PDB file of C-alpha atoms and ligand atoms in Angstrom:
ATOM      1  CA  MET G 754      61.118  25.918  33.320  1.00  0.00           C
ATOM      2  CA  ASN G 755      62.604  26.420  36.776  1.00  0.00           C
ATOM      3  CA  LEU G 756      63.055  23.714  39.107  1.00  0.00           C
ATOM      4  CA  ILE G 757      59.980  24.404  41.315  1.00  0.00           C
ATOM      5  CA  ASP G 758      57.977  24.267  38.069  1.00  0.00           C
ATOM      6  CA  LYS G 759      59.490  21.123  36.960  1.00  0.00           C
ATOM      7  CA  THR G 760      58.686  19.647  40.549  1.00  0.00           C
ATOM      8  CA  ILE G 761      55.020  20.467  40.350  1.00  0.00           C
ATOM      9  CA  GLU G 762      54.777  18.872  37.037  1.00  0.00           C
ATOM     10  CA  LEU G 763      56.297  15.707  37.934  1.00  0.00           C
ATOM     11  CA  VAL G 764      54.265  15.634  41.509  1.00  0.00           C
ATOM     12  CA  LYS G 765      51.165  16.289  39.284  1.00  0.00           C
ATOM     13  CA  GLU G 766      51.827  13.521  36.744  1.00  0.00           C
ATOM     14  CA  LYS G 767      52.634  11.020  39.695  1.00  0.00           C
ATOM     15  CA  LEU G 768      49.559  11.699  41.740  1.00  0.00           C
ATOM     16  CA  GLU G 769      46.938  11.836  38.862  1.00  0.00           C
ATOM     17  CA  GLY G 770      43.994   9.741  39.961  1.00  0.00           C
ATOM     18  CA  THR G 771      45.032   9.662  43.568  1.00  0.00           C
ATOM     19  CA  GLU G 772      42.243   9.721  46.499  1.00  0.00           C
ATOM     20  CA  SER G 773      41.497  13.342  46.887  1.00  0.00           C
ATOM     21  CA  GLY G 774      42.807  13.559  50.592  1.00  0.00           C
ATOM     22  CA  HIS G 775      46.324  12.996  49.097  1.00  0.00           C
ATOM     23  CA  ASP G 776      46.178  14.281  45.583  1.00  0.00           C
ATOM     24  CA  TRP G 777      47.960  17.383  44.104  1.00  0.00           C
ATOM     25  CA  PHE G 778      45.526  19.969  45.710  1.00  0.00           C
ATOM     26  CA  HIS G 779      46.668  18.501  49.239  1.00  0.00           C
ATOM     27  CA  ILE G 780      50.353  18.939  48.108  1.00  0.00           C
ATOM     28  CA  GLU G 781      49.362  22.462  46.909  1.00  0.00           C
ATOM     29  CA  ARG G 782      47.976  23.598  50.243  1.00  0.00           C
ATOM     30  CA  VAL G 783      50.956  22.005  52.080  1.00  0.00           C
ATOM     31  CA  TRP G 784      53.244  23.854  49.886  1.00  0.00           C
ATOM     32  CA  LYS G 785      51.477  27.308  50.352  1.00  0.00           C
ATOM     33  CA  LEU G 786      51.192  26.892  54.185  1.00  0.00           C
ATOM     34  CA  SER G 787      54.908  25.830  54.371  1.00  0.00           C
ATOM     35  CA  LEU G 788      55.635  29.092  52.453  1.00  0.00           C
ATOM     36  CA  LYS G 789      53.510  31.139  54.993  1.00  0.00           C
ATOM     37  CA  LEU G 790      55.441  29.426  57.800  1.00  0.00           C
ATOM     38  CA  GLN G 791      58.562  30.142  56.479  1.00  0.00           C
ATOM     39  CA  GLU G 792      57.925  33.991  56.286  1.00  0.00           C
ATOM     40  CA  LYS G 793      57.410  33.609  59.982  1.00  0.00           C
ATOM     41  CA  GLU G 794      59.622  31.177  61.200  1.00  0.00           C
ATOM     42  CA  GLY G 795      62.366  31.148  58.771  1.00  0.00           C
ATOM     43  CA  GLY G 796      64.565  28.246  57.091  1.00  0.00           C
ATOM     44  CA  ASP G 797      65.889  27.584  53.904  1.00  0.00           C
ATOM     45  CA  ASN G 798      63.197  28.410  51.290  1.00  0.00           C
ATOM     46  CA  GLN G 799      64.428  25.828  48.367  1.00  0.00           C
ATOM     47  CA  ILE G 800      64.521  22.980  51.019  1.00  0.00           C
ATOM     48  CA  ILE G 801      61.064  23.765  52.428  1.00  0.00           C
ATOM     49  CA  GLU G 802      59.228  24.128  48.942  1.00  0.00           C
ATOM     50  CA  LEU G 803      60.878  20.968  47.465  1.00  0.00           C
ATOM     51  CA  ALA G 804      60.220  19.083  50.464  1.00  0.00           C
ATOM     52  CA  ALA G 805      56.628  20.120  50.798  1.00  0.00           C
ATOM     53  CA  LEU G 806      55.916  19.435  46.913  1.00  0.00           C
ATOM     54  CA  LEU G 807      57.736  15.822  47.104  1.00  0.00           C
ATOM     55  CA  HIS G 808      56.589  14.788  50.416  1.00  0.00           C
ATOM     56  CA  ASP G 809      53.624  12.754  49.433  1.00  0.00           C
ATOM     57  CA  ILE G 810      55.110  11.689  45.751  1.00  0.00           C
ATOM     58  CA  ALA G 811      54.754   7.655  46.814  1.00  0.00           C
ATOM     59  CA  ASP G 812      53.054   7.420  49.786  1.00  0.00           C
ATOM     60  CA  PRO G 813      53.586   3.661  51.032  1.00  0.00           C
ATOM     61  CA  LYS G 814      49.883   3.086  51.805  1.00  0.00           C
ATOM     62  CA  PHE G 815      49.273   3.756  48.298  1.00  0.00           C
ATOM     63  CA  HIS G 816      52.233   1.756  47.175  1.00  0.00           C
ATOM     64  CA  ASN G 817      51.767  -1.749  48.905  1.00  0.00           C
ATOM     65  CA  GLY G 818      53.511  -0.393  52.043  1.00  0.00           C
ATOM     66  CA  ASP G 819      57.011   0.042  50.123  1.00  0.00           C
ATOM     67  CA  GLU G 820      58.686   2.629  51.893  1.00  0.00           C
ATOM     68  CA  THR G 821      61.558   3.059  49.663  1.00  0.00           C
ATOM     69  CA  ILE G 822      59.926   4.115  46.674  1.00  0.00           C
ATOM     70  CA  ALA G 823      59.736   7.787  47.454  1.00  0.00           C
ATOM     71  CA  SER G 824      63.101   8.312  48.493  1.00  0.00           C
ATOM     72  CA  LYS G 825      64.269   6.656  45.167  1.00  0.00           C
ATOM     73  CA  LEU G 826      62.209   8.858  43.013  1.00  0.00           C
ATOM     74  CA  VAL G 827      63.010  11.929  44.695  1.00  0.00           C
ATOM     75  CA  HIS G 828      66.487  11.234  44.566  1.00  0.00           C
ATOM     76  CA  GLU G 829      66.467  10.176  40.517  1.00  0.00           C
ATOM     77  CA  PHE G 830      64.602  13.308  39.995  1.00  0.00           C
ATOM     78  CA  LEU G 831      66.532  15.714  41.426  1.00  0.00           C
ATOM     79  CA  SER G 832      69.863  14.368  40.461  1.00  0.00           C
ATOM     80  CA  SER G 833      68.612  14.730  36.868  1.00  0.00           C
ATOM     81  CA  GLN G 834      67.839  18.356  37.601  1.00  0.00           C
ATOM     82  CA  ASN G 835      71.754  18.713  38.869  1.00  0.00           C
ATOM     83  CA  VAL G 836      70.456  19.653  42.462  1.00  0.00           C
ATOM     84  CA  ASP G 837      73.405  19.825  44.913  1.00  0.00           C
ATOM     85  CA  ALA G 838      73.683  16.585  46.805  1.00  0.00           C
ATOM     86  CA  ALA G 839      73.679  17.934  50.063  1.00  0.00           C
ATOM     87  CA  ILE G 840      70.048  19.644  49.285  1.00  0.00           C
ATOM     88  CA  ILE G 841      68.857  16.260  47.738  1.00  0.00           C
ATOM     89  CA  GLN G 842      70.076  14.545  50.953  1.00  0.00           C
ATOM     90  CA  LYS G 843      68.244  17.480  53.211  1.00  0.00           C
ATOM     91  CA  VAL G 844      64.810  16.867  51.185  1.00  0.00           C
ATOM     92  CA  ILE G 845      64.990  13.113  51.582  1.00  0.00           C
ATOM     93  CA  PHE G 846      65.865  13.327  55.281  1.00  0.00           C
ATOM     94  CA  ILE G 847      62.576  15.424  55.597  1.00  0.00           C
ATOM     95  CA  ILE G 848      60.278  13.251  53.571  1.00  0.00           C
ATOM     96  CA  GLU G 849      61.583  10.209  55.384  1.00  0.00           C
ATOM     97  CA  ASN G 850      61.182  11.373  58.747  1.00  0.00           C
ATOM     98  CA  MET G 851      57.898  13.673  58.803  1.00  0.00           C
ATOM     99  CA  SER G 852      55.312  11.189  58.768  1.00  0.00           C
ATOM    100  CA  PHE G 853      52.715  10.779  61.743  1.00  0.00           C
ATOM    101  CA  LYS G 854      53.092   7.127  61.817  1.00  0.00           C
ATOM    102  CA  ASN G 855      56.720   7.186  61.930  1.00  0.00           C
ATOM    103  CA  ARG G 856      57.052   9.840  64.678  1.00  0.00           C
ATOM    104  CA  HIS G 857      58.060   7.146  67.114  1.00  0.00           C
ATOM    105  CA  ASP G 858      61.397   6.316  65.160  1.00  0.00           C
ATOM    106  CA  ALA G 859      62.241  10.124  64.222  1.00  0.00           C
ATOM    107  CA  PRO G 860      65.476  11.564  65.457  1.00  0.00           C
ATOM    108  CA  GLU G 861      64.908  14.001  68.554  1.00  0.00           C
ATOM    109  CA  ASP G 862      66.886  16.892  66.906  1.00  0.00           C
ATOM    110  CA  LEU G 863      64.884  17.747  63.872  1.00  0.00           C
ATOM    111  CA  PRO G 864      65.965  20.583  61.302  1.00  0.00           C
ATOM    112  CA  LEU G 865      63.541  23.828  61.160  1.00  0.00           C
ATOM    113  CA  GLU G 866      62.533  22.971  57.410  1.00  0.00           C
ATOM    114  CA  LEU G 867      61.345  19.618  58.556  1.00  0.00           C
ATOM    115  CA  LYS G 868      59.454  21.169  61.311  1.00  0.00           C
ATOM    116  CA  ILE G 869      57.873  23.274  58.968  1.00  0.00           C
ATOM    117  CA  VAL G 870      56.671  21.245  56.234  1.00  0.00           C
ATOM    118  CA  GLN G 871      55.512  18.753  58.932  1.00  0.00           C
ATOM    119  CA  ASP G 872      53.352  21.529  60.426  1.00  0.00           C
ATOM    120  CA  ALA G 873      51.851  22.182  57.280  1.00  0.00           C
ATOM    121  CA  ASP G 874      51.000  18.873  56.630  1.00  0.00           C
ATOM    122  CA  ARG G 875      49.343  18.409  60.152  1.00  0.00           C
ATOM    123  CA  LEU G 876      47.635  21.494  59.718  1.00  0.00           C
ATOM    124  CA  ASP G 877      45.810  20.427  56.328  1.00  0.00           C
ATOM    125  CA  ALA G 878      44.959  17.123  58.292  1.00  0.00           C
ATOM    126  CA  ILE G 879      42.747  19.245  60.909  1.00  0.00           C
ATOM    127  CA  GLY G 880      40.018  21.959  60.469  1.00  0.00           C
ATOM    128  CA  ALA G 881      37.315  21.604  58.064  1.00  0.00           C
ATOM    129  CA  ILE G 882      39.722  20.259  55.189  1.00  0.00           C
ATOM    130  CA  GLY G 883      40.947  17.645  57.800  1.00  0.00           C
ATOM    131  CA  ILE G 884      37.608  16.491  58.374  1.00  0.00           C
ATOM    132  CA  ALA G 885      36.647  16.370  54.630  1.00  0.00           C
ATOM    133  CA  ARG G 886      39.839  14.354  54.145  1.00  0.00           C
ATOM    134  CA  THR G 887      39.049  12.121  56.669  1.00  0.00           C
ATOM    135  CA  PHE G 888      35.623  11.065  55.783  1.00  0.00           C
ATOM    136  CA  ASN G 889      37.006  10.810  52.082  1.00  0.00           C
ATOM    137  CA  PHE G 890      40.040   8.442  52.983  1.00  0.00           C
ATOM    138  CA  GLY G 891      37.534   6.465  55.228  1.00  0.00           C
ATOM    139  CA  GLY G 892      34.914   6.074  52.148  1.00  0.00           C
ATOM    140  CA  TYR G 893      38.002   5.168  49.960  1.00  0.00           C
ATOM    141  CA  LYS G 894      39.031   2.406  52.210  1.00  0.00           C
ATOM    142  CA  ASN G 895      35.267   1.211  52.889  1.00  0.00           C
ATOM    143  CA  ASN G 896      35.764   1.935  56.797  1.00  0.00           C
ATOM    144  CA  LEU G 897      32.371   2.608  58.645  1.00  0.00           C
ATOM    145  CA  MET G 898      31.883   6.395  59.502  1.00  0.00           C
ATOM    146  CA  TYR G 899      30.944   5.357  62.901  1.00  0.00           C
ATOM    147  CA  HIS G 900      30.134   2.585  65.298  1.00  0.00           C
ATOM    148  CA  PRO G 901      29.109   3.162  69.036  1.00  0.00           C
ATOM    149  CA  ASP G 902      30.655  -0.050  70.188  1.00  0.00           C
ATOM    150  CA  ILE G 903      33.918   0.310  68.301  1.00  0.00           C
ATOM    151  CA  LYS G 904      36.194   2.427  70.734  1.00  0.00           C
ATOM    152  CA  PRO G 905      39.151   4.390  69.782  1.00  0.00           C
ATOM    153  CA  LYS G 906      42.704   3.021  70.148  1.00  0.00           C
ATOM    154  CA  LEU G 907      45.399   5.214  71.652  1.00  0.00           C
ATOM    155  CA  ASN G 908      48.960   4.890  71.811  1.00  0.00           C
ATOM    156  CA  GLN G 909      48.867   2.527  69.040  1.00  0.00           C
ATOM    157  CA  SER G 910      52.218   1.255  67.400  1.00  0.00           C
ATOM    158  CA  LYS G 911      53.009   1.847  63.854  1.00  0.00           C
ATOM    159  CA  GLU G 912      52.177  -1.329  62.708  1.00  0.00           C
ATOM    160  CA  GLU G 913      48.630  -1.373  64.542  1.00  0.00           C
ATOM    161  CA  TYR G 914      47.984   2.157  63.342  1.00  0.00           C
ATOM    162  CA  LYS G 915      48.692   0.895  59.634  1.00  0.00           C
ATOM    163  CA  LYS G 916      46.311  -1.961  59.716  1.00  0.00           C
ATOM    164  CA  SER G 917      43.769  -0.321  61.956  1.00  0.00           C
ATOM    165  CA  GLN G 918      40.502  -1.066  60.530  1.00  0.00           C
ATOM    166  CA  GLY G 919      38.857   1.447  62.920  1.00  0.00           C
ATOM    167  CA  THR G 920      35.962   3.951  62.160  1.00  0.00           C
ATOM    168  CA  THR G 921      36.243   7.370  60.703  1.00  0.00           C
ATOM    169  CA  ILE G 922      35.076   9.010  63.918  1.00  0.00           C
ATOM    170  CA  ASN G 923      37.689   6.935  65.813  1.00  0.00           C
ATOM    171  CA  HIS G 924      40.520   8.310  63.454  1.00  0.00           C
ATOM    172  CA  PHE G 925      39.908  11.774  65.346  1.00  0.00           C
ATOM    173  CA  TYR G 926      40.924  10.399  68.693  1.00  0.00           C
ATOM    174  CA  GLU G 927      43.703   8.187  67.231  1.00  0.00           C
ATOM    175  CA  LYS G 928      45.275  11.157  65.216  1.00  0.00           C
ATOM    176  CA  LEU G 929      43.271  14.499  64.223  1.00  0.00           C
ATOM    177  CA  LEU G 930      42.918  15.768  67.679  1.00  0.00           C
ATOM    178  CA  LEU G 931      46.423  14.900  68.960  1.00  0.00           C
ATOM    179  CA  LEU G 932      47.882  17.050  66.154  1.00  0.00           C
ATOM    180  CA  LYS G 933      47.676  20.430  67.970  1.00  0.00           C
ATOM    181  CA  GLU G 934      50.056  18.934  70.733  1.00  0.00           C
ATOM    182  CA  LEU G 935      52.447  17.758  68.141  1.00  0.00           C
ATOM    183  CA  LEU G 936      53.158  20.938  66.000  1.00  0.00           C
ATOM    184  CA  ASN G 937      56.455  22.226  66.189  1.00  0.00           C
ATOM    185  CA  THR G 938      56.231  26.277  65.543  1.00  0.00           C
ATOM    186  CA  LYS G 939      54.566  28.921  67.149  1.00  0.00           C
ATOM    187  CA  THR G 940      52.908  30.147  63.986  1.00  0.00           C
ATOM    188  CA  ALA G 941      51.301  26.629  63.013  1.00  0.00           C
ATOM    189  CA  LYS G 942      50.034  26.331  66.948  1.00  0.00           C
ATOM    190  CA  GLU G 943      48.284  29.468  66.557  1.00  0.00           C
ATOM    191  CA  ILE G 944      46.707  28.594  63.285  1.00  0.00           C
ATOM    192  CA  ALA G 945      45.628  24.901  64.892  1.00  0.00           C
ATOM    193  CA  GLU G 946      43.891  26.470  67.605  1.00  0.00           C
ATOM    194  CA  HIS G 947      40.635  27.581  65.498  1.00  0.00           C
ATOM    195  CA  ARG G 948      40.906  24.132  63.562  1.00  0.00           C
ATOM    196  CA  HIS G 949      41.043  22.175  66.546  1.00  0.00           C
ATOM    197  CA  GLN G 950      37.969  23.740  67.924  1.00  0.00           C
ATOM    198  CA  PHE G 951      36.071  23.580  64.709  1.00  0.00           C
ATOM    199  CA  MET G 952      36.676  19.709  64.957  1.00  0.00           C
ATOM    200  CA  LEU G 953      35.510  19.401  68.568  1.00  0.00           C
ATOM    201  CA  GLN G 954      32.231  21.376  67.493  1.00  0.00           C
ATOM    202  CA  PHE G 955      31.736  18.970  64.578  1.00  0.00           C
ATOM    203  CA  LEU G 956      32.134  15.985  66.837  1.00  0.00           C
ATOM    204  CA  ASP G 957      29.531  17.324  69.286  1.00  0.00           C
ATOM    205  CA  GLU G 958      27.192  17.899  66.488  1.00  0.00           C
ATOM    206  CA  PHE G 959      27.766  14.609  64.905  1.00  0.00           C
ATOM    207  CA  TYR G 960      26.868  12.715  68.377  1.00  0.00           C
ATOM    208  CA  LYS G 961      23.852  15.021  68.835  1.00  0.00           C
ATOM    209  CA  GLU G 962      22.498  14.096  65.346  1.00  0.00           C
ATOM    210  CA  TRP G 963      23.314  10.450  65.751  1.00  0.00           C
ATOM    211  CA  ASN G 964      21.714  10.281  69.075  1.00  0.00           C
ATOM    212  CA  VAL G 965      18.620  12.010  67.647  1.00  0.00           C
ATOM    213  CA  ASN G 966      19.281  14.290  70.591  1.00  0.00           C
ATOM    214  CA  LEU G 967      16.982  17.298  69.672  1.00  0.00           C
TER     215      LEU G 967
HETATM  216  P1  ADP N 252      50.934  10.258  57.785  1.00  0.00           P
HETATM  217  O1  ADP N 252      50.979   9.933  56.112  1.00  0.00           O
HETATM  218  O2  ADP N 252      51.331  11.582  57.917  1.00  0.00           O
HETATM  219  O3  ADP N 252      51.722   9.071  58.346  1.00  0.00           O
HETATM  220  P2  ADP N 252      48.520   9.532  57.142  1.00  0.00           P
HETATM  221  O4  ADP N 252      48.596   9.146  55.815  1.00  0.00           O
HETATM  222  O5  ADP N 252      48.022   8.287  58.275  1.00  0.00           O
HETATM  223  O6  ADP N 252      49.620  10.165  57.982  1.00  0.00           O
HETATM  224  O7  ADP N 252      47.251  10.369  57.367  1.00  0.00           O
HETATM  225  C1  ADP N 252      47.025  11.385  56.313  1.00  0.00           C
HETATM  226  C2  ADP N 252      45.336  11.724  56.366  1.00  0.00           C
HETATM  227  O8  ADP N 252      44.679  10.397  55.746  1.00  0.00           O
HETATM  228  C3  ADP N 252      45.018  11.954  57.627  1.00  0.00           C
HETATM  229  O9  ADP N 252      45.034  13.118  58.346  1.00  0.00           O
HETATM  230  C4  ADP N 252      43.240  11.424  57.293  1.00  0.00           C
HETATM  231  O10 ADP N 252      42.645  12.723  56.981  1.00  0.00           O
HETATM  232  C5  ADP N 252      43.604  10.242  56.377  1.00  0.00           C
HETATM  233  N1  ADP N 252      43.494   9.240  56.816  1.00  0.00           N
HETATM  234  C6  ADP N 252      44.688   8.369  57.204  1.00  0.00           C
HETATM  235  N2  ADP N 252      44.337   7.165  57.798  1.00  0.00           N
HETATM  236  C7  ADP N 252      42.952   7.295  58.255  1.00  0.00           C
HETATM  237  C8  ADP N 252      41.843   6.246  58.454  1.00  0.00           C
HETATM  238  N3  ADP N 252      42.159   5.288  59.291  1.00  0.00           N
HETATM  239  N4  ADP N 252      40.530   6.901  58.848  1.00  0.00           N
HETATM  240  C9  ADP N 252      40.207   8.001  58.024  1.00  0.00           C
HETATM  241  N5  ADP N 252      41.261   8.702  57.439  1.00  0.00           N
HETATM  242  C10 ADP N 252      42.520   8.484  57.533  1.00  0.00           C
HETATM  243 NI1   NI N 253      50.878  15.091  53.132  1.00  0.00          NI
END
């Protein structure tokens, strides 16, 4: 079995039973999207594939906030597969710095491989799949779908964002609608345009139906 197949096997095993917005199929979409972006934008294929496949292997929000498990796991696994130390370091750097909630602390000059995997992850957070994932996560957290009196909180710090008990509709304003402007690559920006419009249209319909505005 080659390294990528072994990685897939590990990821499927680790993500068994996770919330369906962060399960193997999310990883598979981000992996495929990363490869599509790579075709247009360049970057090292192996680093991109490994980072895409391993980027959510131990998401802190499903591990009591522990932000160190993922790096340890990835280091252990890739070393056991005799991957070059320099490559391991690059993959871990991407995983540690690509998250939306960590964007305020990320270094300014990011490697192309990170930009690509981050764009792919962000594209999977918007559009029809993004809407579905967001409602699924909100349900998983037992959050309200919407409350007319609870307003979105913009410019939240990392701590506020993590603790946020807001509504699922507010998550559109706190994250999803911001993503289009945060994308790195031209190819991802083009793909995002349609997905962004689709979310705006969805919100429009949502409020019309909520207000029984026929
Ligand atoms: P990251 O891991 O990049 O920091 P998150 O894990 O916060 O980003 O978000 C990943 C996806 O999980 C979001 O795009 C969304 O679909 C869902 N999600 C995260 N937080 C919320 C929330 N408070 N309400 C609804 N969905 C959420
Ligand atoms: Ni992800």
